[in-house]
Short mmCIF file of C-alpha atoms in Angstrom, two decimals:
data_model
loop_
_atom_site.label_atom_id
_atom_site.label_comp_id
_atom_site.label_asym_id
_atom_site.label_seq_id
_atom_site.Cartn_x
_atom_site.Cartn_y
_atom_site.Cartn_z
CA UNK I 21 5.74 30.92 9.35
CA UNK I 22 2.65 29.02 9.31
CA UNK I 23 3.90 25.80 9.65
CA UNK I 24 5.82 26.57 12.58
CA UNK I 25 2.69 27.93 14.53
CA UNK I 26 0.63 24.60 13.23
CA UNK I 27 3.05 22.34 14.95
CA UNK I 28 3.44 24.41 18.00
CA UNK I 29 0.00 23.82 18.55
CA UNK I 30 -1.41 20.91 21.48
CA UNK I 31 -2.99 18.11 19.58
CA UNK I 32 -6.46 17.03 20.88
CA UNK I 33 -5.51 13.47 21.05
CA UNK I 34 -1.90 13.19 21.95
CA UNK I 35 -1.83 9.53 21.10
CA UNK I 36 -2.91 9.50 17.67
CA UNK I 37 -0.94 12.68 16.87
CA UNK I 38 1.93 10.48 15.90
CA UNK I 39 0.20 8.20 13.66
CA UNK I 40 0.77 9.93 10.49
CA UNK I 41 3.39 11.53 8.39
CA UNK I 42 3.34 15.75 8.43
CA UNK I 43 4.11 16.30 5.11
CA UNK I 44 0.56 14.65 3.66
CA UNK I 45 -1.47 17.59 2.05
CA UNK I 46 -4.79 16.75 2.53
CA UNK I 47 -7.45 17.29 0.25
CA UNK I 48 -11.18 16.97 1.21
CA UNK I 49 -13.77 17.43 -1.83
CA UNK I 50 -16.90 18.74 -0.03
CA UNK I 51 -19.18 18.60 -2.94
CA UNK I 52 -22.04 21.33 -3.77
CA UNK I 53 -25.74 20.71 -4.58
CA UNK I 54 -25.78 16.74 -5.23
CA UNK I 55 -29.15 16.03 -7.27
CA UNK I 56 -29.41 12.95 -5.50
CA UNK I 57 -29.97 14.54 -1.82
CA UNK I 58 -32.76 16.98 -3.44
CA UNK I 59 -34.70 17.88 -1.40
CA UNK I 60 -32.50 18.10 1.59
CA UNK I 61 -29.74 20.22 0.20
CA UNK I 62 -30.70 24.39 -0.65
CA UNK I 63 -28.70 27.20 -1.30
CA UNK I 64 -28.69 27.92 2.04
CA UNK I 65 -27.56 24.17 3.15
CA UNK I 66 -24.97 22.66 0.59
CA UNK I 67 -24.10 19.26 0.81
CA UNK I 68 -21.60 19.61 3.52
CA UNK I 69 -23.68 21.22 5.84
CA UNK I 70 -26.15 18.56 6.00
CA UNK I 71 -26.89 17.67 9.81
CA UNK I 72 -25.47 14.11 10.81
CA UNK I 73 -26.65 14.00 14.44
CA UNK I 74 -27.23 17.68 14.54
CA UNK I 75 -23.43 18.00 13.38
CA UNK I 76 -22.51 19.22 9.51
CA UNK I 77 -21.36 15.78 8.11
CA UNK I 78 -18.26 17.68 7.47
CA UNK I 79 -17.37 18.33 10.71
CA UNK I 80 -17.00 14.40 10.78
CA UNK I 81 -14.12 14.08 8.28
CA UNK I 82 -12.55 17.02 9.62
CA UNK I 83 -12.15 16.15 13.19
CA UNK I 84 -11.36 12.35 11.87
CA UNK I 85 -8.18 14.21 10.37
CA UNK I 86 -7.44 16.04 12.95
CA UNK I 87 -7.23 13.02 15.25
CA UNK I 88 -4.24 11.67 12.95
CA UNK I 89 -2.47 15.19 12.85
CA UNK I 90 -3.30 15.88 9.39
CA UNK I 91 -4.30 19.51 9.90
CA UNK I 92 -2.96 21.05 6.50
CA UNK I 93 -6.32 20.56 4.60
CA UNK I 94 -7.69 22.19 0.80
CA UNK I 95 -11.47 21.71 1.13
CA UNK I 96 -12.82 22.08 -2.15
CA UNK I 97 -16.57 23.23 -2.71
CA UNK I 98 -18.58 23.04 -5.54
CA UNK I 99 -19.80 26.72 -6.50
CA UNK I 100 -19.12 30.25 -4.64
CA UNK I 101 -22.17 30.68 -3.08
CA UNK I 102 -21.45 27.20 -1.30
CA UNK I 103 -18.03 27.46 -1.00
CA UNK I 104 -18.63 30.83 1.17
CA UNK I 105 -21.14 29.29 3.29
CA UNK I 106 -18.67 26.22 4.03
CA UNK I 107 -16.10 28.43 4.22
CA UNK I 108 -17.84 30.47 6.93
CA UNK I 109 -18.73 27.50 9.03
CA UNK I 110 -15.18 26.43 9.15
CA UNK I 111 -13.76 29.41 10.16
CA UNK I 112 -15.80 29.55 12.99
CA UNK I 113 -15.71 25.36 14.28
CA UNK I 114 -11.82 25.02 13.70
CA UNK I 115 -10.25 28.13 14.53
CA UNK I 116 -6.60 27.77 15.89
CA UNK I 117 -7.43 23.81 15.24
CA UNK I 118 -6.65 23.44 11.71
CA UNK I 119 -5.01 25.28 8.81
CA UNK I 120 -7.85 25.15 6.02
CA UNK I 121 -8.20 26.99 2.37
CA UNK I 122 -11.40 26.67 0.84
CA UNK I 123 -11.44 26.15 -2.57
CA UNK I 124 -14.65 26.98 -5.00
CA UNK I 125 -14.74 24.88 -8.14
CA UNK I 126 -17.60 25.09 -10.88
CA UNK I 127 -20.39 22.76 -10.27
CA UNK I 128 -20.64 19.13 -11.83
CA UNK I 129 -16.81 19.43 -12.82
CA UNK I 130 -16.25 15.64 -11.10
CA UNK I 131 -14.08 14.48 -8.62
CA UNK I 132 -10.91 14.41 -10.90
CA UNK I 133 -11.76 17.80 -12.26
CA UNK I 134 -11.94 19.38 -8.98
CA UNK I 135 -8.37 18.47 -8.23
CA UNK I 136 -7.33 19.33 -11.55
CA UNK I 137 -8.82 22.71 -10.63
CA UNK I 138 -6.57 23.08 -7.62
CA UNK I 139 -3.53 20.88 -8.76
CA UNK I 140 -1.06 24.04 -8.74
CA UNK I 141 -1.43 24.17 -4.67
CA UNK I 142 -0.70 20.96 -4.73
CA UNK I 143 3.18 20.58 -3.73
CA UNK I 144 3.60 18.00 -1.29
CA UNK I 145 5.16 14.49 -2.22
CA UNK I 146 2.19 12.56 -1.23
CA UNK I 147 -1.76 13.68 -1.24
CA UNK I 148 -4.37 12.63 0.68
CA UNK I 149 -7.79 12.68 -0.98
CA UNK I 150 -11.13 11.91 1.12
CA UNK I 151 -14.65 12.94 -0.09
CA UNK I 152 -16.18 15.59 2.76
CA UNK I 153 -19.52 12.86 3.35
CA UNK I 154 -17.56 9.91 4.53
CA UNK I 155 -18.52 9.01 8.43
CA UNK I 156 -15.91 6.64 9.65
CA UNK I 157 -13.38 6.06 12.79
CA UNK I 158 -10.83 4.61 10.48
CA UNK I 159 -7.49 6.54 11.18
CA UNK I 160 -6.60 8.21 7.83
CA UNK I 161 -3.01 8.12 9.49
CA UNK I 162 -2.76 4.42 9.09
CA UNK I 163 -3.65 5.00 5.23
CA UNK I 164 -1.03 7.38 4.83
CA UNK I 165 1.18 4.90 6.73
CA UNK I 166 0.65 1.78 4.26
CA UNK I 167 1.05 3.95 1.31
CA UNK I 168 4.54 5.44 2.67
CA UNK I 169 5.34 1.51 3.43
CA UNK I 170 5.03 0.48 0.07
CA UNK I 171 5.90 3.35 -1.83
CA UNK I 172 2.82 3.42 -3.63
CA UNK I 173 1.19 5.27 -6.51
CA UNK I 174 -2.10 5.37 -4.99
CA UNK I 175 -3.19 3.67 -1.96
CA UNK I 176 -7.23 2.99 -1.63
CA UNK I 177 -9.08 2.30 1.39
CA UNK I 178 -11.85 -0.08 1.36
CA UNK I 179 -14.39 -1.12 3.84
CA UNK I 180 -17.19 -3.69 4.70
CA UNK I 181 -20.11 -2.68 2.37
CA UNK I 182 -22.83 -1.36 4.42
CA UNK I 183 -25.84 -3.80 5.19
CA UNK I 184 -28.31 -1.01 5.82
CA UNK I 185 -30.82 0.40 3.42
CA UNK I 186 -33.92 -0.22 1.54
CA UNK I 187 -33.01 -3.05 0.11
CA UNK I 188 -32.78 -4.89 3.83
CA UNK I 189 -36.07 -3.49 5.40
CA UNK I 190 -38.88 -5.83 5.24
CA UNK I 191 -41.13 -3.61 2.89
CA UNK I 192 -38.77 -3.50 -0.36
CA UNK I 193 -39.59 -6.37 -2.89
CA UNK I 194 -37.04 -9.23 -4.34
CA UNK I 195 -36.36 -6.65 -7.13
CA UNK I 196 -33.91 -4.55 -4.57
CA UNK I 197 -32.61 -7.25 -3.16
CA UNK I 198 -31.07 -9.24 -6.28
CA UNK I 199 -29.70 -6.04 -7.35
CA UNK I 200 -27.87 -4.89 -3.87
CA UNK I 201 -24.37 -6.45 -4.96
CA UNK I 202 -24.64 -4.20 -8.09
CA UNK I 203 -24.36 -1.16 -5.98
CA UNK I 204 -20.80 -1.61 -4.91
CA UNK I 205 -17.64 -2.78 -6.21
CA UNK I 206 -16.08 -6.20 -7.53
CA UNK I 207 -12.37 -5.66 -6.57
CA UNK I 208 -9.30 -8.44 -7.00
CA UNK I 209 -6.66 -8.29 -4.49
CA UNK I 210 -3.04 -10.31 -4.22
CA UNK I 211 -3.08 -13.12 -1.83
CA UNK I 212 -1.27 -10.97 1.07
CA UNK I 213 -4.39 -8.68 0.54
CA UNK I 214 -2.36 -5.51 0.39
CA UNK I 215 -2.22 -4.77 -3.93
CA UNK I 216 -5.05 -3.79 -5.88
CA UNK I 217 -5.07 -5.97 -9.27
CA UNK I 218 -8.29 -5.08 -10.48
CA UNK I 219 -11.73 -3.14 -9.89
CA UNK I 220 -15.25 -2.90 -11.86
CA UNK I 221 -17.66 -0.01 -10.55
CA UNK I 222 -20.64 1.25 -12.26
CA UNK I 223 -22.09 -0.62 -15.24
CA UNK I 224 -19.33 -2.79 -15.52
CA UNK I 225 -20.91 -4.89 -12.61
CA UNK I 226 -23.48 -6.22 -14.79
CA UNK I 227 -20.72 -7.56 -17.35
CA UNK I 228 -18.77 -11.01 -17.00
CA UNK I 229 -15.06 -10.07 -15.05
CA UNK I 230 -12.31 -9.86 -17.35
CA UNK I 231 -8.56 -9.70 -16.14
CA UNK I 232 -5.54 -9.10 -17.83
CA UNK I 233 -3.63 -12.50 -18.25
CA UNK I 234 -0.43 -10.43 -17.32
CA UNK I 235 -2.07 -9.88 -13.88
CA UNK I 236 -2.92 -13.55 -13.37
CA UNK I 237 0.75 -14.37 -14.22
CA UNK I 238 2.60 -11.79 -11.87
CA UNK I 239 0.20 -12.83 -9.09
CA UNK I 240 -0.32 -16.32 -9.39
CA UNK I 241 -3.54 -16.10 -7.31
CA UNK I 242 -6.13 -13.59 -7.16
CA UNK I 243 -8.88 -13.25 -4.96
CA UNK I 244 -12.18 -11.47 -5.85
CA UNK I 245 -14.22 -9.25 -3.43
CA UNK I 246 -17.71 -8.18 -3.50
CA UNK I 247 -17.85 -7.33 0.26
CA UNK I 248 -15.78 -4.13 0.18
CA UNK I 249 -16.64 -0.52 -0.54
CA UNK I 250 -14.21 1.83 -2.03
CA UNK I 251 -14.56 4.49 0.92
CA UNK I 252 -13.44 7.40 -1.68
CA UNK I 253 -10.20 7.75 0.46
CA UNK I 254 -6.99 7.72 -1.18
CA UNK I 255 -3.19 8.68 -0.85
CA UNK I 256 -1.80 9.20 -4.00
CA UNK I 257 2.30 9.71 -4.72
CA UNK I 258 1.61 14.04 -6.23
CA UNK I 259 3.72 13.04 -9.50
CA UNK I 260 1.47 10.58 -10.73
CA UNK I 261 -1.49 11.76 -9.79
CA UNK I 262 -0.93 15.52 -10.88
CA UNK I 263 0.72 13.54 -14.44
CA UNK I 264 -2.48 11.49 -14.75
CA UNK I 265 -4.77 14.47 -14.37
CA UNK I 266 -2.62 16.53 -16.91
CA UNK I 267 -2.34 13.68 -20.02
CA UNK I 268 -5.89 12.37 -19.22
CA UNK I 269 -7.69 15.42 -19.47
CA UNK I 270 -11.11 13.75 -20.44
CA UNK I 271 -10.93 11.97 -16.71
CA UNK I 272 -13.70 13.14 -14.39
CA UNK I 273 -14.22 10.75 -11.77
CA UNK I 274 -11.28 9.57 -9.46
CA UNK I 275 -13.12 6.34 -8.80
CA UNK I 276 -14.46 5.69 -12.24
CA UNK I 277 -11.11 6.81 -14.22
CA UNK I 278 -8.32 7.72 -12.49
CA UNK I 279 -8.17 4.47 -9.93
CA UNK I 280 -9.43 2.02 -12.62
CA UNK I 281 -6.70 3.27 -14.98
CA UNK I 282 -3.88 2.98 -12.72
CA UNK I 283 -5.03 -0.39 -11.70
CA UNK I 284 -4.57 -1.18 -15.10
CA UNK I 285 -1.42 0.07 -15.93
CA UNK I 286 0.57 -1.04 -13.30
CA UNK I 287 2.15 -4.21 -14.72
CA UNK I 288 3.24 -2.53 -17.76
CA UNK I 289 6.99 -1.68 -18.36
CA UNK I 290 6.06 1.94 -18.94
CA UNK I 291 2.86 3.89 -17.59
CA UNK I 292 3.29 6.72 -18.83
CA UNK I 293 6.02 7.29 -20.93
CA UNK I 294 6.13 11.07 -23.35
CA UNK I 295 2.44 11.14 -22.63
CA UNK I 296 2.19 7.72 -24.78
CA UNK I 297 1.06 4.67 -22.23
CA UNK I 298 1.74 1.28 -23.76
CA UNK I 299 -1.30 -0.55 -25.53
CA UNK I 300 -3.52 -2.72 -22.91
CA UNK I 301 -2.93 -6.40 -23.27
CA UNK I 302 -5.45 -8.27 -25.42
CA UNK I 303 -5.23 -11.33 -23.38
CA UNK I 304 -8.22 -11.37 -21.14
CA UNK I 305 -9.34 -14.25 -18.52
CA UNK I 306 -12.46 -14.42 -17.85
CA UNK I 307 -14.18 -14.67 -14.68
CA UNK I 308 -18.04 -15.76 -14.42
CA UNK I 309 -18.86 -13.75 -10.81
CA UNK I 310 -22.32 -15.73 -9.64
CA UNK I 311 -24.14 -12.83 -7.95
CA UNK I 312 -24.51 -12.99 -4.04
CA UNK I 313 -20.82 -15.04 -3.85
CA UNK I 314 -18.40 -13.23 -1.66
CA UNK I 315 -14.81 -15.01 -2.77
CA UNK I 316 -13.70 -16.59 -5.70
CA UNK I 317 -9.88 -17.19 -6.14
CA UNK I 318 -8.11 -17.74 -9.69
CA UNK I 319 -4.63 -20.04 -8.86
CA UNK I 320 -2.48 -20.58 -11.60
CA UNK I 321 -0.53 -23.90 -11.98
CA UNK I 322 2.82 -22.26 -12.36
CA UNK I 323 4.13 -21.75 -8.66
CA UNK I 324 7.52 -20.51 -9.63
CA UNK I 325 5.64 -17.14 -10.44
CA UNK I 326 7.58 -14.45 -8.39
CA UNK I 327 4.79 -12.92 -6.28
CA UNK I 328 3.22 -9.45 -6.77
CA UNK I 329 5.17 -7.61 -4.05
CA UNK I 330 8.65 -8.85 -6.29
CA UNK I 331 7.07 -8.41 -9.48
CA UNK I 332 6.39 -5.00 -8.70
CA UNK I 333 9.92 -4.07 -8.19
CA UNK I 334 10.95 -5.22 -11.46
CA UNK I 335 11.49 -3.57 -14.67
CA UNK I 336 11.85 -4.83 -18.07
CA UNK I 337 14.95 -7.40 -18.39
CA UNK I 338 15.24 -7.26 -14.51
CA UNK I 339 16.06 -3.26 -15.21
CA UNK I 340 15.77 -0.56 -12.57
CA UNK I 341 11.83 -0.62 -11.28
CA UNK I 342 9.62 1.32 -13.93
CA UNK I 343 6.19 0.23 -12.79
CA UNK I 344 4.31 1.84 -9.76
CA UNK I 345 2.48 -0.07 -7.34
CA UNK I 346 -1.66 0.33 -6.18
CA UNK I 347 -2.37 -0.56 -2.78
CA UNK I 348 -5.06 -1.02 -0.23
CA UNK I 349 -5.88 -0.53 3.16
CA UNK I 350 -8.81 -2.87 4.47
CA UNK I 351 -10.17 -1.41 7.78
CA UNK I 352 -11.31 -3.68 10.14
CA UNK I 353 -14.93 -4.69 9.87
CA UNK I 354 -15.56 -3.62 13.31
CA UNK I 355 -15.03 -0.13 12.28
CA UNK I 356 -17.89 2.04 10.77
CA UNK I 357 -17.37 3.96 7.54
CA UNK I 358 -20.62 5.05 5.28
CA UNK I 359 -21.11 7.98 2.91
CA UNK I 360 -23.79 10.27 2.91
CA UNK I 361 -24.36 10.32 -0.83
CA UNK I 362 -27.97 9.50 -1.09
CA UNK I 363 -31.41 10.14 0.91
CA UNK I 364 -31.03 6.73 2.27
CA UNK I 365 -27.95 6.78 3.42
CA UNK I 366 -28.86 10.05 5.17
CA UNK I 367 -31.49 8.37 6.96
CA UNK I 368 -29.39 5.19 7.63
CA UNK I 369 -26.52 7.40 9.06
CA UNK I 370 -28.18 9.60 11.25
CA UNK I 371 -29.73 6.25 13.03
CA UNK I 372 -26.32 5.07 13.22
CA UNK I 373 -24.57 7.68 14.90
CA UNK I 374 -27.22 7.80 17.54
CA UNK I 375 -27.00 4.20 17.51
CA UNK I 376 -24.79 1.76 17.62
CA UNK I 377 -22.05 4.16 16.27
CA UNK I 378 -22.76 6.97 19.09
CA UNK I 379 -19.34 7.18 19.87
CA UNK I 380 -18.56 9.06 16.53
CA UNK I 381 -21.33 11.38 17.50
CA UNK I 382 -19.33 13.38 19.82
CA UNK I 383 -22.10 13.51 22.39
CA UNK I 384 -22.34 11.54 26.10
CA UNK I 385 -25.62 9.49 25.88
CA UNK I 386 -27.91 8.74 28.87
CA UNK I 387 -28.72 5.45 30.54
CA UNK I 388 -31.48 5.28 28.44
CA UNK I 389 -29.15 5.73 25.52
CA UNK I 390 -30.62 9.19 24.54
CA UNK I 391 -29.24 12.50 24.11
CA UNK I 392 -31.36 15.39 25.34
CA UNK I 393 -30.08 19.00 25.59
CA UNK I 394 -30.67 20.31 29.25
CA UNK I 395 -32.34 23.39 27.67
CA UNK I 396 -34.78 21.22 25.98
CA UNK I 397 -38.64 21.34 27.50
CA UNK I 398 -40.49 17.86 27.72
CA UNK I 399 -44.33 18.07 27.79
CA UNK I 400 -46.50 15.54 30.54
CA UNK I 401 -46.40 12.30 29.35
CA UNK I 402 -43.90 12.99 26.47
CA UNK I 403 -41.31 10.09 25.87
CA UNK I 404 -38.08 10.15 24.13
CA UNK I 405 -36.83 6.89 23.70
CA UNK I 406 -33.55 4.85 23.28
CA UNK I 407 -31.36 6.11 20.09
CA UNK I 408 -32.84 9.78 19.74
CA UNK I 409 -31.46 13.25 20.15
CA UNK I 410 -33.76 16.87 20.96
CA UNK I 411 -31.65 19.72 20.22
CA UNK I 412 -30.85 22.90 22.12
CA UNK I 413 -34.08 24.84 23.08
CA UNK I 414 -36.64 22.31 21.23
CA UNK I 415 -39.63 22.31 23.22
CA UNK I 416 -42.23 19.24 22.90
CA UNK I 417 -45.83 19.43 24.20
CA UNK I 418 -47.75 16.46 26.09
CA UNK I 419 -48.45 12.88 25.06
CA UNK I 420 -45.65 12.82 22.35
CA UNK I 421 -43.46 9.99 21.42
CA UNK I 422 -40.10 10.06 19.67
CA UNK I 423 -38.64 6.55 18.54
CA UNK I 424 -35.36 6.28 17.15
CA UNK I 425 -35.07 9.82 15.53
CA UNK I 426 -33.00 12.72 15.92
CA UNK I 427 -34.62 16.16 16.12
CA UNK I 428 -32.65 19.48 15.49
CA UNK I 429 -32.21 22.93 17.51
CA UNK I 430 -35.34 25.38 18.83
CA UNK I 431 -38.00 23.55 17.34
CA UNK I 432 -41.79 23.69 18.58
CA UNK I 433 -43.65 20.75 18.78
CA UNK I 434 -47.18 20.56 19.80
CA UNK I 435 -49.20 17.59 21.55
CA UNK I 436 -49.99 13.94 20.55
CA UNK I 437 -47.41 14.16 18.09
CA UNK I 438 -45.59 10.86 16.81
CA UNK I 439 -42.10 10.69 15.37
CA UNK I 440 -40.24 7.35 14.68
CA UNK I 441 -37.51 6.77 12.43
CA UNK I 442 -37.10 10.21 11.27
CA UNK I 443 -34.88 13.31 11.12
CA UNK I 444 -36.21 16.58 11.85
CA UNK I 445 -33.50 19.48 11.30
CA UNK I 446 -33.59 23.15 13.14
CA UNK I 447 -36.23 25.45 13.87
CA UNK I 448 -38.96 23.23 12.41
CA UNK I 449 -42.80 23.72 13.69
CA UNK I 450 -45.07 21.16 13.86
CA UNK I 451 -48.89 21.49 14.84
CA UNK I 452 -50.97 18.82 17.63
CA UNK I 453 -51.94 15.67 16.21
CA UNK I 454 -49.19 14.88 13.53
CA UNK I 455 -47.44 11.76 13.11
CA UNK I 456 -44.06 11.52 11.08
CA UNK I 457 -42.68 8.26 10.02
CA UNK I 458 -39.11 7.14 8.12
CA UNK I 459 -39.01 11.01 6.89
CA UNK I 460 -36.98 13.90 6.56
CA UNK I 461 -37.87 17.25 7.55
CA UNK I 462 -35.58 20.10 6.58
CA UNK I 463 -35.36 23.44 8.73
CA UNK I 464 -37.93 26.09 8.92
CA UNK I 465 -40.47 23.58 7.95
CA UNK I 466 -43.80 24.22 9.28
CA UNK I 467 -46.54 21.06 9.64
CA UNK I 468 -50.30 22.04 10.44
CA UNK I 469 -52.22 20.16 12.55
CA UNK I 470 -53.22 16.56 12.02
CA UNK I 471 -50.57 16.10 9.53
CA UNK I 472 -49.32 12.53 8.60
CA UNK I 473 -46.17 11.80 6.74
CA UNK I 474 -44.82 8.35 6.00
CA UNK I 475 -41.32 7.75 3.77
CA UNK I 476 -41.43 11.53 2.88
CA UNK I 477 -38.71 14.30 2.44
CA UNK I 478 -39.68 18.10 3.26
CA UNK I 479 -37.59 20.66 2.05
CA UNK I 480 -36.66 23.67 3.78
CA UNK I 481 -39.36 26.24 4.22
CA UNK I 482 -42.16 24.09 2.89
CA UNK I 483 -45.41 24.47 4.50
CA UNK I 484 -47.81 20.99 4.95
CA UNK I 485 -51.63 21.94 5.13
CA UNK I 486 -53.50 21.04 8.22
CA UNK I 487 -54.78 17.11 7.83
CA UNK I 488 -52.81 16.47 5.03
CA UNK I 489 -51.49 12.47 4.37
CA UNK I 490 -48.53 11.95 2.29
CA UNK I 491 -46.65 8.88 1.59
CA UNK I 492 -43.30 8.27 -0.18
CA UNK I 493 -43.34 12.10 -1.55
CA UNK I 494 -40.63 14.85 -1.78
CA UNK I 495 -42.23 18.11 -1.01
CA UNK I 496 -40.50 21.10 -1.72
CA UNK I 497 -40.72 24.95 -3.02
CA UNK I 498 -39.71 25.52 -6.21
CA UNK I 499 -36.20 27.15 -6.19
CA UNK I 500 -36.65 30.84 -7.52
#
């Protein structure tokens, strides 16, 4: 029996193996060909296999789940070809460690659509759903435990919003800085910070916040936060999730559709009754949210209002409970949490995982705070600075300089080459006298002599001709 075989395995981390229930089923949404990541991704390298510190980004989620003893996984990949590639990598890297089924779904179905497509495979009481682009050290077992403790319909993991990216760099203009808060969520929490009462995402962030009076009456006080990020790690009660997916067949996104719907409907006496949700209450309370303001409280005068926890256990006229609870697990701000969902995030996470979050990389770093593979070769007077990685079999010529960069496996780099704040993938050839700054160079690229790149992305297999100078460009072969 498969389950018995998995239970007989010796966990890699015996201390963390007890931290999560065994009967959670985990779905990892590994994506496919995200347009935001072109030209970094290709048919040969789907999003899940993009390297972070010379490891596929998907490996970070899989090992995080393994550490919480969550080993029964369905990895959902968009597109048949991408699924074959991801499945091949998983079977080689995690044999005898995880029980993984790889499911291919059509491209562009959205996160809710992907779950709908595999719904018949979901059989456990509770389902954990996590995006495959999450790089974090927050234990999923803690989210699972909070979900069970509250008997919640959904529990969402929230993390401190990252402070890196172009809006924080000295070169970006004022416009970026004023728009930065709009990237994240506006979230309403109860006073205990355990229940999710309001969430606004995307275009809604440009509007005034409108909060139902029924929620304000129920909680007495609500805290509005704009410093938290939805980490795209959710625990769902399977019966609730499947009911919503079945009856709301236009819902495509967990974040934009399913989660806000569950949050809006949690204080109704009937959530889903015979497929007819109760009409929304018309009464709204308007809250002006000033930009850059992190916290606002709304306190009602009626101190006798029961707490949300008590309210959530009451049905109509005090009858049996008919509501559901939407809960949160807020990670400590000392934890690392980021999603690889843009080119900027790709660069930021590679920098972090070789820097302040190097414990996530799985590699040991030297006294000089770098990691140079024993088989790598360095020429005379070549320096590799702190927070750098140089992969297996790579060679560098004389008088080269590498600063805060990741260089992959089996690269051939000439003399007098300068690399700073960049990611260079595998099997890249770089000619003498090149300068690479703030750029991403994909696998099998050839840079001829004296190429200068600043803030560029070069797609797999591209050849940059000698003497070229490029700034802020995406260079890639045309897809056939």
